[in-house]
Coordinates of C-alpha atoms in Angstrom, one line a residue:
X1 CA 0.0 0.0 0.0
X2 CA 1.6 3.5 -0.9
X3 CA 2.3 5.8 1.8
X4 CA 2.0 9.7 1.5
X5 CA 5.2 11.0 2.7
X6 CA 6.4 14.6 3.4
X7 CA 9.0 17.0 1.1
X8 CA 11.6 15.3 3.6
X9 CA 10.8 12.0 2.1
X10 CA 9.2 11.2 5.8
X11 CA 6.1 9.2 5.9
X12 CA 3.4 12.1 7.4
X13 CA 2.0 10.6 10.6
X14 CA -2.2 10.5 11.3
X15 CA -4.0 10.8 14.3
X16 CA -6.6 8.4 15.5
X17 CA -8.1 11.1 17.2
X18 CA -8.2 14.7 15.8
X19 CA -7.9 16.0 20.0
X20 CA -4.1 14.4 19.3
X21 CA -3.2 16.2 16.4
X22 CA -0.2 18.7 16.5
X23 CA -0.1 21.0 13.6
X24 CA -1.5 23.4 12.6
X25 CA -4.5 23.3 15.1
X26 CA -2.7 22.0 18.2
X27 CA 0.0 24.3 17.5
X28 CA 1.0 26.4 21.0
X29 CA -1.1 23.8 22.9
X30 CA 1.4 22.7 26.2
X31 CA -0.4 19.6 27.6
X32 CA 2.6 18.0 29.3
X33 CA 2.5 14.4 30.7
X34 CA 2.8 15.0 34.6
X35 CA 1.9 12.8 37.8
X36 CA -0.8 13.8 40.0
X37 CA 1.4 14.5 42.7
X38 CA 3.8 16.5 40.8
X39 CA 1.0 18.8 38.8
X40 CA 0.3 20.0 42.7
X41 CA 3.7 19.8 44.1
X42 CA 4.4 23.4 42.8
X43 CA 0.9 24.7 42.0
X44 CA -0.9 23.7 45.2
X45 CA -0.1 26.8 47.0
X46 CA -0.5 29.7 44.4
X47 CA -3.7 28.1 43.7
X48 CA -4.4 27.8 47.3
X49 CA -3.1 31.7 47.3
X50 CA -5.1 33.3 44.8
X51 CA -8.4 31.6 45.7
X52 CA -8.5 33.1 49.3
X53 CA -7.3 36.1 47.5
X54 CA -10.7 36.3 45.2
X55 CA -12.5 34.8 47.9
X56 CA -11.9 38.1 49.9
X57 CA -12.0 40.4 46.9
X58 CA -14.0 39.1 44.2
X59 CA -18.4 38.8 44.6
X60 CA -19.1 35.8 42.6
X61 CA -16.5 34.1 43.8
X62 CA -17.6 34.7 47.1
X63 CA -21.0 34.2 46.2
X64 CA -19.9 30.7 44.7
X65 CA -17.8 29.0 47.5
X66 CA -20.2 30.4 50.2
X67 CA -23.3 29.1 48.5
X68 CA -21.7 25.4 48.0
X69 CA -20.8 25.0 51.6
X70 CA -24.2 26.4 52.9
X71 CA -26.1 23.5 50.8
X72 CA -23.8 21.1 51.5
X73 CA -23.7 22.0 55.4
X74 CA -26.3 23.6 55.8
X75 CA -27.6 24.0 59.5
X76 CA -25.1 20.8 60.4
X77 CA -25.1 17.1 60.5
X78 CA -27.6 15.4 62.6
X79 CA -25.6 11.9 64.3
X80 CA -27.6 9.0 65.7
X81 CA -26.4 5.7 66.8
X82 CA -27.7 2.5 64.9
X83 CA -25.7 0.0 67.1
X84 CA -28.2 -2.7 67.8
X85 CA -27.4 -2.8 71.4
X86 CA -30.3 -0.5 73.0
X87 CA -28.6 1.1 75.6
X88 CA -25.6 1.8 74.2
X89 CA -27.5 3.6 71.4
X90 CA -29.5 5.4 73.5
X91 CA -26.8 6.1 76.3
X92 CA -24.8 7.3 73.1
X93 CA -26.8 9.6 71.3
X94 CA -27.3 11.4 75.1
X95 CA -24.1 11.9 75.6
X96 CA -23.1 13.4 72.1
X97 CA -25.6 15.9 72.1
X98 CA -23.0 17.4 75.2
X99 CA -20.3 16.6 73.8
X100 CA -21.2 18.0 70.3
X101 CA -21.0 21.3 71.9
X102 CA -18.0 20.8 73.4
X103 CA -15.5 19.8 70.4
X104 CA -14.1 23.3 69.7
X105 CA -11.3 24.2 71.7
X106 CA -12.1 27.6 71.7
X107 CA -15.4 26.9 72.9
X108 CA -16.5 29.3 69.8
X109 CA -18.1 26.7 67.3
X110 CA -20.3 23.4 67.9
X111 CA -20.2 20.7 65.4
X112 CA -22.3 22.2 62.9
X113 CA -19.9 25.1 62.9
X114 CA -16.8 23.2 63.0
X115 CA -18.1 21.3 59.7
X116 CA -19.5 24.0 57.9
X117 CA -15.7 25.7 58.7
X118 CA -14.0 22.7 57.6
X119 CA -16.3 22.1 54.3
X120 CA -15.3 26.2 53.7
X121 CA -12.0 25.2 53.6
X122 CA -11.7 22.3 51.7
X123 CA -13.8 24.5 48.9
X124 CA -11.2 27.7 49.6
X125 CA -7.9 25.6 49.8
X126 CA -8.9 22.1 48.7
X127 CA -8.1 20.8 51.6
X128 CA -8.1 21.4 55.6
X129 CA -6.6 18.9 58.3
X130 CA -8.6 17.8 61.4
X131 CA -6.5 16.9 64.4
X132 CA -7.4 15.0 67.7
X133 CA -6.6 16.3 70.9
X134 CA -7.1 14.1 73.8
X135 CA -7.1 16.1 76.9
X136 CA -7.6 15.2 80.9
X137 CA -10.0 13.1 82.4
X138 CA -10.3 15.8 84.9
X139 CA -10.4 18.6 82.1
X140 CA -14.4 19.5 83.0
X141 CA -15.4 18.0 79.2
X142 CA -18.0 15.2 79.3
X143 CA -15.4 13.2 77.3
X144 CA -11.9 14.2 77.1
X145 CA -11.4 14.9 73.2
X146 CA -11.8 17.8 71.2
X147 CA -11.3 18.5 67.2
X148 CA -8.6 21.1 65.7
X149 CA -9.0 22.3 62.3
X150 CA -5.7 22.8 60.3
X151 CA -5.5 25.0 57.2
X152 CA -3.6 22.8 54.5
X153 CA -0.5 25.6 54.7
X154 CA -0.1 23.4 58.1
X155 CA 1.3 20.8 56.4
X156 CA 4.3 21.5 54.5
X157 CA 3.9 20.3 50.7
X158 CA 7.6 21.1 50.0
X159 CA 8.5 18.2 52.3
X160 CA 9.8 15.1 50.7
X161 CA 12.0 12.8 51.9
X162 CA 13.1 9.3 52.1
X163 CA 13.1 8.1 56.2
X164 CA 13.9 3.5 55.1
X165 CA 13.6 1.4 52.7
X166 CA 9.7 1.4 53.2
X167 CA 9.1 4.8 54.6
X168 CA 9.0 7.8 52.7
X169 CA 7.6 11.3 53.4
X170 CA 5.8 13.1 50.3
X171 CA 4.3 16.5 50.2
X172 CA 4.3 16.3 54.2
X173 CA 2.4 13.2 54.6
X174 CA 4.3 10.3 55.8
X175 CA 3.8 6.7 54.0
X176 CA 4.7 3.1 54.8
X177 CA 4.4 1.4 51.8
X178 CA 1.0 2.5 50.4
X179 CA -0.5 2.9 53.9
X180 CA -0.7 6.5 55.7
X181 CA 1.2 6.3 59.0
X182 CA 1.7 10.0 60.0
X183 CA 1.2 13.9 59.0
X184 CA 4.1 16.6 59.2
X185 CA 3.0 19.6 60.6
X186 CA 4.3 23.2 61.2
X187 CA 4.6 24.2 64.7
X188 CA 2.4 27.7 64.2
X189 CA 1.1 29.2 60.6
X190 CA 4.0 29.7 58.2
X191 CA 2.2 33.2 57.0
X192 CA 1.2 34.4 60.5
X193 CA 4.4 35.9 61.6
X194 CA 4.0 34.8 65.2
X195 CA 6.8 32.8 65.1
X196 CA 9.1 31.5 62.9
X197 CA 9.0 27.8 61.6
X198 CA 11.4 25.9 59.5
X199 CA 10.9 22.3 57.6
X200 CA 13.5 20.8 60.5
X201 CA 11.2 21.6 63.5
X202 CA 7.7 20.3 61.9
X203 CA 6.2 18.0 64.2
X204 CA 5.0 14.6 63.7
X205 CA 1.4 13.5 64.2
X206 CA -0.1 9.8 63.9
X207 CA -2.3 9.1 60.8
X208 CA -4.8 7.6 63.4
X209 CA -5.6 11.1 65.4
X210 CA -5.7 12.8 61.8
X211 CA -8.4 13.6 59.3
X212 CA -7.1 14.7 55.7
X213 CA -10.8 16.6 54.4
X214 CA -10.0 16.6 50.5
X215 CA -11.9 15.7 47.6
X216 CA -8.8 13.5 45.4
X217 CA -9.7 14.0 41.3
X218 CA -6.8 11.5 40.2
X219 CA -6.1 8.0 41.5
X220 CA -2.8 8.2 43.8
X221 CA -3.2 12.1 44.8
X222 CA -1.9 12.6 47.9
X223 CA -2.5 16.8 48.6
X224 CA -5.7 18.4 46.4
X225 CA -6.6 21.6 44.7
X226 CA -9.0 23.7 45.1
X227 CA -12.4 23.8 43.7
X228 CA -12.1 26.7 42.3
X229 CA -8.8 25.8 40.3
X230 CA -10.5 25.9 36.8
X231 CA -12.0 29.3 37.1
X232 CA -9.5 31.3 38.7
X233 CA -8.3 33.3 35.4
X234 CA -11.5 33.9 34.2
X235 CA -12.6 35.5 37.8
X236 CA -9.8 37.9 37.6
X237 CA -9.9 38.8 34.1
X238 CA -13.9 38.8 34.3
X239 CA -13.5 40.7 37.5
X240 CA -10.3 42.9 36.0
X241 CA -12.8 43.9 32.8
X242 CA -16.0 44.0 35.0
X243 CA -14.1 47.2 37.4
X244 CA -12.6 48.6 33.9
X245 CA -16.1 49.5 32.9
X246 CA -17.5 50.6 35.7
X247 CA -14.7 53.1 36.1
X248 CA -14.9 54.2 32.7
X249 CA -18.8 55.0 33.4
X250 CA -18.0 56.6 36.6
X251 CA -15.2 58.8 34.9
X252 CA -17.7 59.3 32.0
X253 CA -20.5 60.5 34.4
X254 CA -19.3 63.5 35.6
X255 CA -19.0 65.2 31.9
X256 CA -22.6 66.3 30.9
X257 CA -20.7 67.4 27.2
X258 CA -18.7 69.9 25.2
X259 CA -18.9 72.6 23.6
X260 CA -17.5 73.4 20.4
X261 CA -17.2 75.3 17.2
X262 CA -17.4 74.1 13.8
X263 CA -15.0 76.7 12.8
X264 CA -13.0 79.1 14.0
X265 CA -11.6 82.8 13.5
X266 CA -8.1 84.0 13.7
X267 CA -9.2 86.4 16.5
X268 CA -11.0 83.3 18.3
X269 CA -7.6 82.0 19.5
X270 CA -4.8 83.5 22.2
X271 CA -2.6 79.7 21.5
X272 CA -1.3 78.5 18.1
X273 CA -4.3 75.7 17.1
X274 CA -1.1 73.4 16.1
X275 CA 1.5 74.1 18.5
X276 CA -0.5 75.1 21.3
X277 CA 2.4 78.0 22.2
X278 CA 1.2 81.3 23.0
X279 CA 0.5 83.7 20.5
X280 CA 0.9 87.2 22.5
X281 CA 3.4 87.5 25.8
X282 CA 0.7 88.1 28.3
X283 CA -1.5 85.1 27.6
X284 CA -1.3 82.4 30.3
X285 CA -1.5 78.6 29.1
X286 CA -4.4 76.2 30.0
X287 CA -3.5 73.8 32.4
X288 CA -3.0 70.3 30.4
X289 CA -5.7 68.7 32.9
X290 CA -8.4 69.3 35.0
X291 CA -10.7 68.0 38.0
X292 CA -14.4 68.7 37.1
X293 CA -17.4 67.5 39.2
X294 CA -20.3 65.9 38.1
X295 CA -23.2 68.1 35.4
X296 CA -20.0 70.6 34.5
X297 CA -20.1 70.9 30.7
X298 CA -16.4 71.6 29.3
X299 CA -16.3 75.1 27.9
X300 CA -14.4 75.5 24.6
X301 CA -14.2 78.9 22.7
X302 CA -17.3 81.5 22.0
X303 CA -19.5 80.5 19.6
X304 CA -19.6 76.9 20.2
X305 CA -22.3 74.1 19.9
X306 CA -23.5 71.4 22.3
X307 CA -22.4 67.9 22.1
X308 CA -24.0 66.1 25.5
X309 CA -22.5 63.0 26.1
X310 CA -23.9 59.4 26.4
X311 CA -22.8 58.6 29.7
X312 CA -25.2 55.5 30.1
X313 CA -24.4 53.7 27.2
X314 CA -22.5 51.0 28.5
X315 CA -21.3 49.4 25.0
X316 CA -23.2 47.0 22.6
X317 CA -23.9 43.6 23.9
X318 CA -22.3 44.5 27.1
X319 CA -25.0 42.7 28.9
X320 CA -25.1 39.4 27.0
X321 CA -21.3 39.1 26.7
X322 CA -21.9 39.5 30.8
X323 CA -24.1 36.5 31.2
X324 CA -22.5 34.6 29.1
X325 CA -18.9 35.2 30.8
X326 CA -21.2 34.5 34.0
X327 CA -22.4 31.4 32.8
X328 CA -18.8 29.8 31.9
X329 CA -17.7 31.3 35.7
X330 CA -20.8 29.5 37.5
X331 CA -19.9 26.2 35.0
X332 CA -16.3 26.2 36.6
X333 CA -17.4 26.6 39.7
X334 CA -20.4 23.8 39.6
X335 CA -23.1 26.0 40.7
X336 CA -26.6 27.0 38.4
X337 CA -25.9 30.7 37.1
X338 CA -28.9 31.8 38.7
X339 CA -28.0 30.8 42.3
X340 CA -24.9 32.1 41.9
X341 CA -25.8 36.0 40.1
X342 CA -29.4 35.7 41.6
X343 CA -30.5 36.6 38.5
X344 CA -33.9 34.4 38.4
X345 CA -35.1 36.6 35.1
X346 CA -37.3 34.1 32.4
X347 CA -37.8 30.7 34.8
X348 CA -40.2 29.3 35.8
X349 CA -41.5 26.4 38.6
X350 CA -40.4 23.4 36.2
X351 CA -37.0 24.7 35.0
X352 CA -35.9 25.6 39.0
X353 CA -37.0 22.5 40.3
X354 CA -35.1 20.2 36.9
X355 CA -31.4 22.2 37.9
X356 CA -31.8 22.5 41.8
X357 CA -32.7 19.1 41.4
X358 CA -29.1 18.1 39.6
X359 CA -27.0 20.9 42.0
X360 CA -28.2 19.1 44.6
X361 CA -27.6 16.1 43.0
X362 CA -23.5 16.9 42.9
X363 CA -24.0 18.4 46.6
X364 CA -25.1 15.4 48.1
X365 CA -22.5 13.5 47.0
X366 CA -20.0 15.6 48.8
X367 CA -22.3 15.1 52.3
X368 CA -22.2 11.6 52.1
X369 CA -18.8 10.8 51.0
X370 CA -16.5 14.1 51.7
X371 CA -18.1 15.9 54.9
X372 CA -20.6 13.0 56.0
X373 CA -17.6 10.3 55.9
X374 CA -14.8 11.9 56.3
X375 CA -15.6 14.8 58.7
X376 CA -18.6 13.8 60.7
X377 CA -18.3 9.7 60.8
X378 CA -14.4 10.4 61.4
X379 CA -15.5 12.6 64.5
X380 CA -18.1 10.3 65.8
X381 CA -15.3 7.6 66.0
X382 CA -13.0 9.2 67.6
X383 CA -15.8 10.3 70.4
X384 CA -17.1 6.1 70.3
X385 CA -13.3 5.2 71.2
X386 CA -12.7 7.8 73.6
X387 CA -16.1 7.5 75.5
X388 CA -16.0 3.2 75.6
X389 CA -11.6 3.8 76.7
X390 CA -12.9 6.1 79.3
X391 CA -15.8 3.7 80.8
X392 CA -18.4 6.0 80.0
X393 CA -20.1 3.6 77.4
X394 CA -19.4 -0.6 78.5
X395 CA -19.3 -1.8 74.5
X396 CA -18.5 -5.6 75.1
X397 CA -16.4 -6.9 72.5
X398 CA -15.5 -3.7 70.9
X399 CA -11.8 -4.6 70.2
X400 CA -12.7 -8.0 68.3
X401 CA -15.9 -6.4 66.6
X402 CA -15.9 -2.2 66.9
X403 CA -17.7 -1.6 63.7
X404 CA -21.3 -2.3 65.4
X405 CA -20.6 0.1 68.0
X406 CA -19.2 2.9 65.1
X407 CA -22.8 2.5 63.7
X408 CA -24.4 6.2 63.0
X409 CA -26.5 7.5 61.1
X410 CA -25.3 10.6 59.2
X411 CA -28.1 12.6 58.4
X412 CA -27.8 16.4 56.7
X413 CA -29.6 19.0 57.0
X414 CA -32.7 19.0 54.8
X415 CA -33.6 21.3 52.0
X416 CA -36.8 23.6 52.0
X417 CA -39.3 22.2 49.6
X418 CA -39.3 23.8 46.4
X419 CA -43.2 23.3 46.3
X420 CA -44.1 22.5 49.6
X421 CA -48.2 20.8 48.8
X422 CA -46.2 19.0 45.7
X423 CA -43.1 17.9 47.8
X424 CA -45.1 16.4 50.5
X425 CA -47.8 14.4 48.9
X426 CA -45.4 13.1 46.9
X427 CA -43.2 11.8 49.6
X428 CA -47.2 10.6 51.4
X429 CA -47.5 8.3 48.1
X430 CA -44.2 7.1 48.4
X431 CA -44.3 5.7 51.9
X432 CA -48.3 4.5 50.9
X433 CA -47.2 2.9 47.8
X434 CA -43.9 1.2 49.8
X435 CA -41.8 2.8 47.5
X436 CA -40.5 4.7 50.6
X437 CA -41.3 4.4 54.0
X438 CA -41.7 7.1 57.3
X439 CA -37.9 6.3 58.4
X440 CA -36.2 7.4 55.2
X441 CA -38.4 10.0 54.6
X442 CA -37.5 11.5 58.1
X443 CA -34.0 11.1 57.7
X444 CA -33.9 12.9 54.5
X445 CA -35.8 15.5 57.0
X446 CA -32.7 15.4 59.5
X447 CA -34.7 14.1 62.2
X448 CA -35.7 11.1 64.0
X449 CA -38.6 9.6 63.5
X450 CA -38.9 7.8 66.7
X451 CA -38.3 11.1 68.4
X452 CA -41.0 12.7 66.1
X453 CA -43.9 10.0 67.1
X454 CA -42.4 10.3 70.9
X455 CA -43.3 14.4 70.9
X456 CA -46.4 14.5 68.6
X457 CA -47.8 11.8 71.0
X458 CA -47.1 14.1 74.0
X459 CA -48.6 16.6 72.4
X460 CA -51.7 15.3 72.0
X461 CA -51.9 14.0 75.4
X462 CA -50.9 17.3 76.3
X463 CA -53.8 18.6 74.3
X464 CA -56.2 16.1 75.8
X465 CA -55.9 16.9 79.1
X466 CA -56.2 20.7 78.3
X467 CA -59.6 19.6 76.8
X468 CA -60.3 17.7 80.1
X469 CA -59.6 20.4 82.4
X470 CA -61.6 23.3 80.5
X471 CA -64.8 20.6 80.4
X472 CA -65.0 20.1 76.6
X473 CA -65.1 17.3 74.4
X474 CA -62.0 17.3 72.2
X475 CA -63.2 17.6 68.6
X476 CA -64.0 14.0 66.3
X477 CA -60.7 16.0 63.9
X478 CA -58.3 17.8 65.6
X479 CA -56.6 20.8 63.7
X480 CA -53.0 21.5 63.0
X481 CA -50.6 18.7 63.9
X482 CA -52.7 16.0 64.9
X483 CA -54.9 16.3 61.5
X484 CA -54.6 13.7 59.0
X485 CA -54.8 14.3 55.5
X486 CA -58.4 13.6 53.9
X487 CA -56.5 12.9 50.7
X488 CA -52.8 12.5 49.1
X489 CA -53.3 13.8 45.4
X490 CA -50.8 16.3 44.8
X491 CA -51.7 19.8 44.2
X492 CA -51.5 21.8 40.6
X493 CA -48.2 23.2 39.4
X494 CA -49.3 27.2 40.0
X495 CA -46.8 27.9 36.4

């Protein structure tokens, strides 16, 4: 078979796939072969950098981490034991309700807040370190353990080094083999000033009393970027442009317009009209700038005409090119664009509830597996260990078998309905039709059913006895909570 070759005599190569080709589209494209440790080892903290630096200075991106973490987080994580031993659930789930409160060091945050701070900075710096700290039996807590929340500049990524044969340190986490043993950290901040650190001081903390809070994109990555890695350029240039403009219109905004002359006499002019240089020895040159406040019109020579200027024209297309820049920014940052802008303009009921619906799709991902598992089942493991070590909970068997008594139930807080009459008969014909039943559908609620059926039953007897003691007959249907619903059809869609 003949073979096209080039004016070198070379046979021209072909591409199975046109993304491979070189020239002359793929011309200028780098797209280097790199590790996923090694794309991060020198890019993790100027990414890390510059997001906290828009995060401080730039609205939508802002607007976009703070949104993500307030769906995934929400109000917090509701934890419940499911060991099947009934008093150790029941003595466990009393007892965390204290100690929940009791995990910050600083006594500032509970464990909702200590979450939603750690879920912040995983989105801000793509990662954030959670440290154990066992403390006194005599310390005053109910159990003697409290969480510390590390920033990822904690841990030194510039550390690597080889400690055996089987050991090895990379990016400041320490490996046996393929197995985590231990994490480097800095004594104090790096960037704080308070005191100065140095890669031969760091100290060294067991991978047991450690919680690395990252969200890994390639198999084998040890440190992680942030979220926002894909959309920092555009947010500054976006950001850059964005401030251009408005500058420009605020500039342009205080000139109302000029006045000129269409032509002009010899006797009009003290100055040379090419050289600018004074034509007589008394006259006194115009100064080559000047401040003017806003509604002054620019005075020019006698005789001249009005030219007002269009101070609110803001350029053609301005506001598509906008929302289209808008909608690449909210793409990179895996949030809807109206959520993040707020701009709501031409939706309706149906189009809401089809991309809420897939946001919170991607967001509930990250509560089960990221903040749910790593974060708040970590946590409640370390408090399980702590409180059986310490005799407050007697968990026979736990060293052979401790997985039954880590059983919990990780529930997150529950989103608002978008149509509440809709929402809730469907979720009535779910549990009537078996589809679904009361104890999923309170759990997606954050709450405990059990609990639930506990208060609405004291209610009621509650309610009875007020009946009693005012000498009336409590009414054949009773209103408000205790009322049960005549029918489960599901009510119009009002668009």
């Amino acid at each position: 078979m003949g073979r096209i070759v080039g004016l070198d005599g070379q046979p021209l190569s072909s591409h199975s796939y046109e993304g491979a080709t070189r020239e002359p589209r793929g011309r200028n494209w780098p797209a280097p072969s790199i590790g996923p440790n090694r794309a991060l080892a020198t890019a993790g903290k100027p990414l890390r950098n510059r997001t906290r630096h828009a995060y401080r200075n730039s609205l939508l991106m802002r607007s976009g981490i703070n949104k993500n973490t307030t769906n995934e987080i929400g109000k917090g994580f509701t934890l419940m034991s499911t060991c099947e031993d009934d008093g150790f659930r029941k003595k466990a789930n009393k007892l965390w309700r204290i100690i929940s409160m009791q995990l910050d060091p600083w006594g500032d945050l509970n464990f909702g807040g200590l979450c939603h701070l750690a879920a912040l900075s995983r989105r801000m710096s793509g990662e954030v370190f959670i440290r154990r700290l066992n403390r006194r039996v005599d310390s005053g807590l109910v159990a003697p353990i409290q969480v510390e929340l590390l920033e990822a500049d904690m841990c030194p990524q510039e550390l690597n080094r080889r400690i055996s044969p089987t050991r090895r340190i990379i990016q400041g986490i320490e490996f046996n083999g393929k197995v985590k043993v231990a994490y480097w950290f800095y004594k104090a901040h790096p960037d704080d000033g308070i005191e100065s650190v140095s890669l031969h001081d760091c100290i060294r903390v067991p991978a047991r009393d450690v919680i690395h809070h990252y969200k890994p994109t390639r198999p084998g990555q040890v440190r992680a970027e942030p979220e926002t890695a894909a959309a920092l350029l555009k947010d500054r240039t976006f950001h850059e442009y964005n401030d251009n403009e408005l500058i420009r219109k605020r500039e342009r905004s205080g000139i109302t317009g000029v006045l000129y002359r269409e032509a002009f006499g010899e006797a009009d002019w003290e100055f040379d009209p090419n050289t600018g240089k004074p034509m007589y020895s008394d006259a006194e040159a115009a100064s080559t700038s000047e401040t003017i406040s806003a509604g002054t019109w620019l005075r020019m020579v006698p005789g001249e005409k009005a030219l007002p200027f269009d101070g609110d024209n803001t350029g053609q297309g301005y506001a598509d090119f906008v929302r289209w820049e808008s909608l690449l920014y909210s793409a990179g940052m895996d949030i809807p664009y109206p959520l993040l802008t707020g701009d709501w303009a031409g939706l309706n009921d149906r189009l809401v509830r089809a991309f809420l619906n897939e946001y919170r799709r991607s967001i509930s991902f990250d509560q089960e597996n990221l903040s749910g598992f790593q974060v708040a089942f970590g946590i409640w493991r370390w408090v399980i260990e702590v409180m059986i070590t310490t005799g407050l909970l007697s968990a026979p068997g736990f060293a052979s078998d401790p997985w039954k008594y880590y059983a919990v139930d990780v529930r997150p807080d529950a989103w608002k309905h978008l149509h509440p009459e809709q929402d809730i008969n469907a979720r009535n014909k779910a549990v009537a039709s078996h589809i679904s039943n009361g104890e999923r559908e309170a759990a997606e609620y954050g709450t405990d059913i059990e609990k639930n059926m506990q208060v609405n039953a004291r209610l009621l007897k509650k309610w009875q006895e007020a009946c009693k003691k005012e000498g009336i007959e409590p009414p054949a249907k009773l209103g408000g909570l205790f009322s049960a619903l005549e029918t489960t059809g599901g009510g119009e869609d009002e668009t």
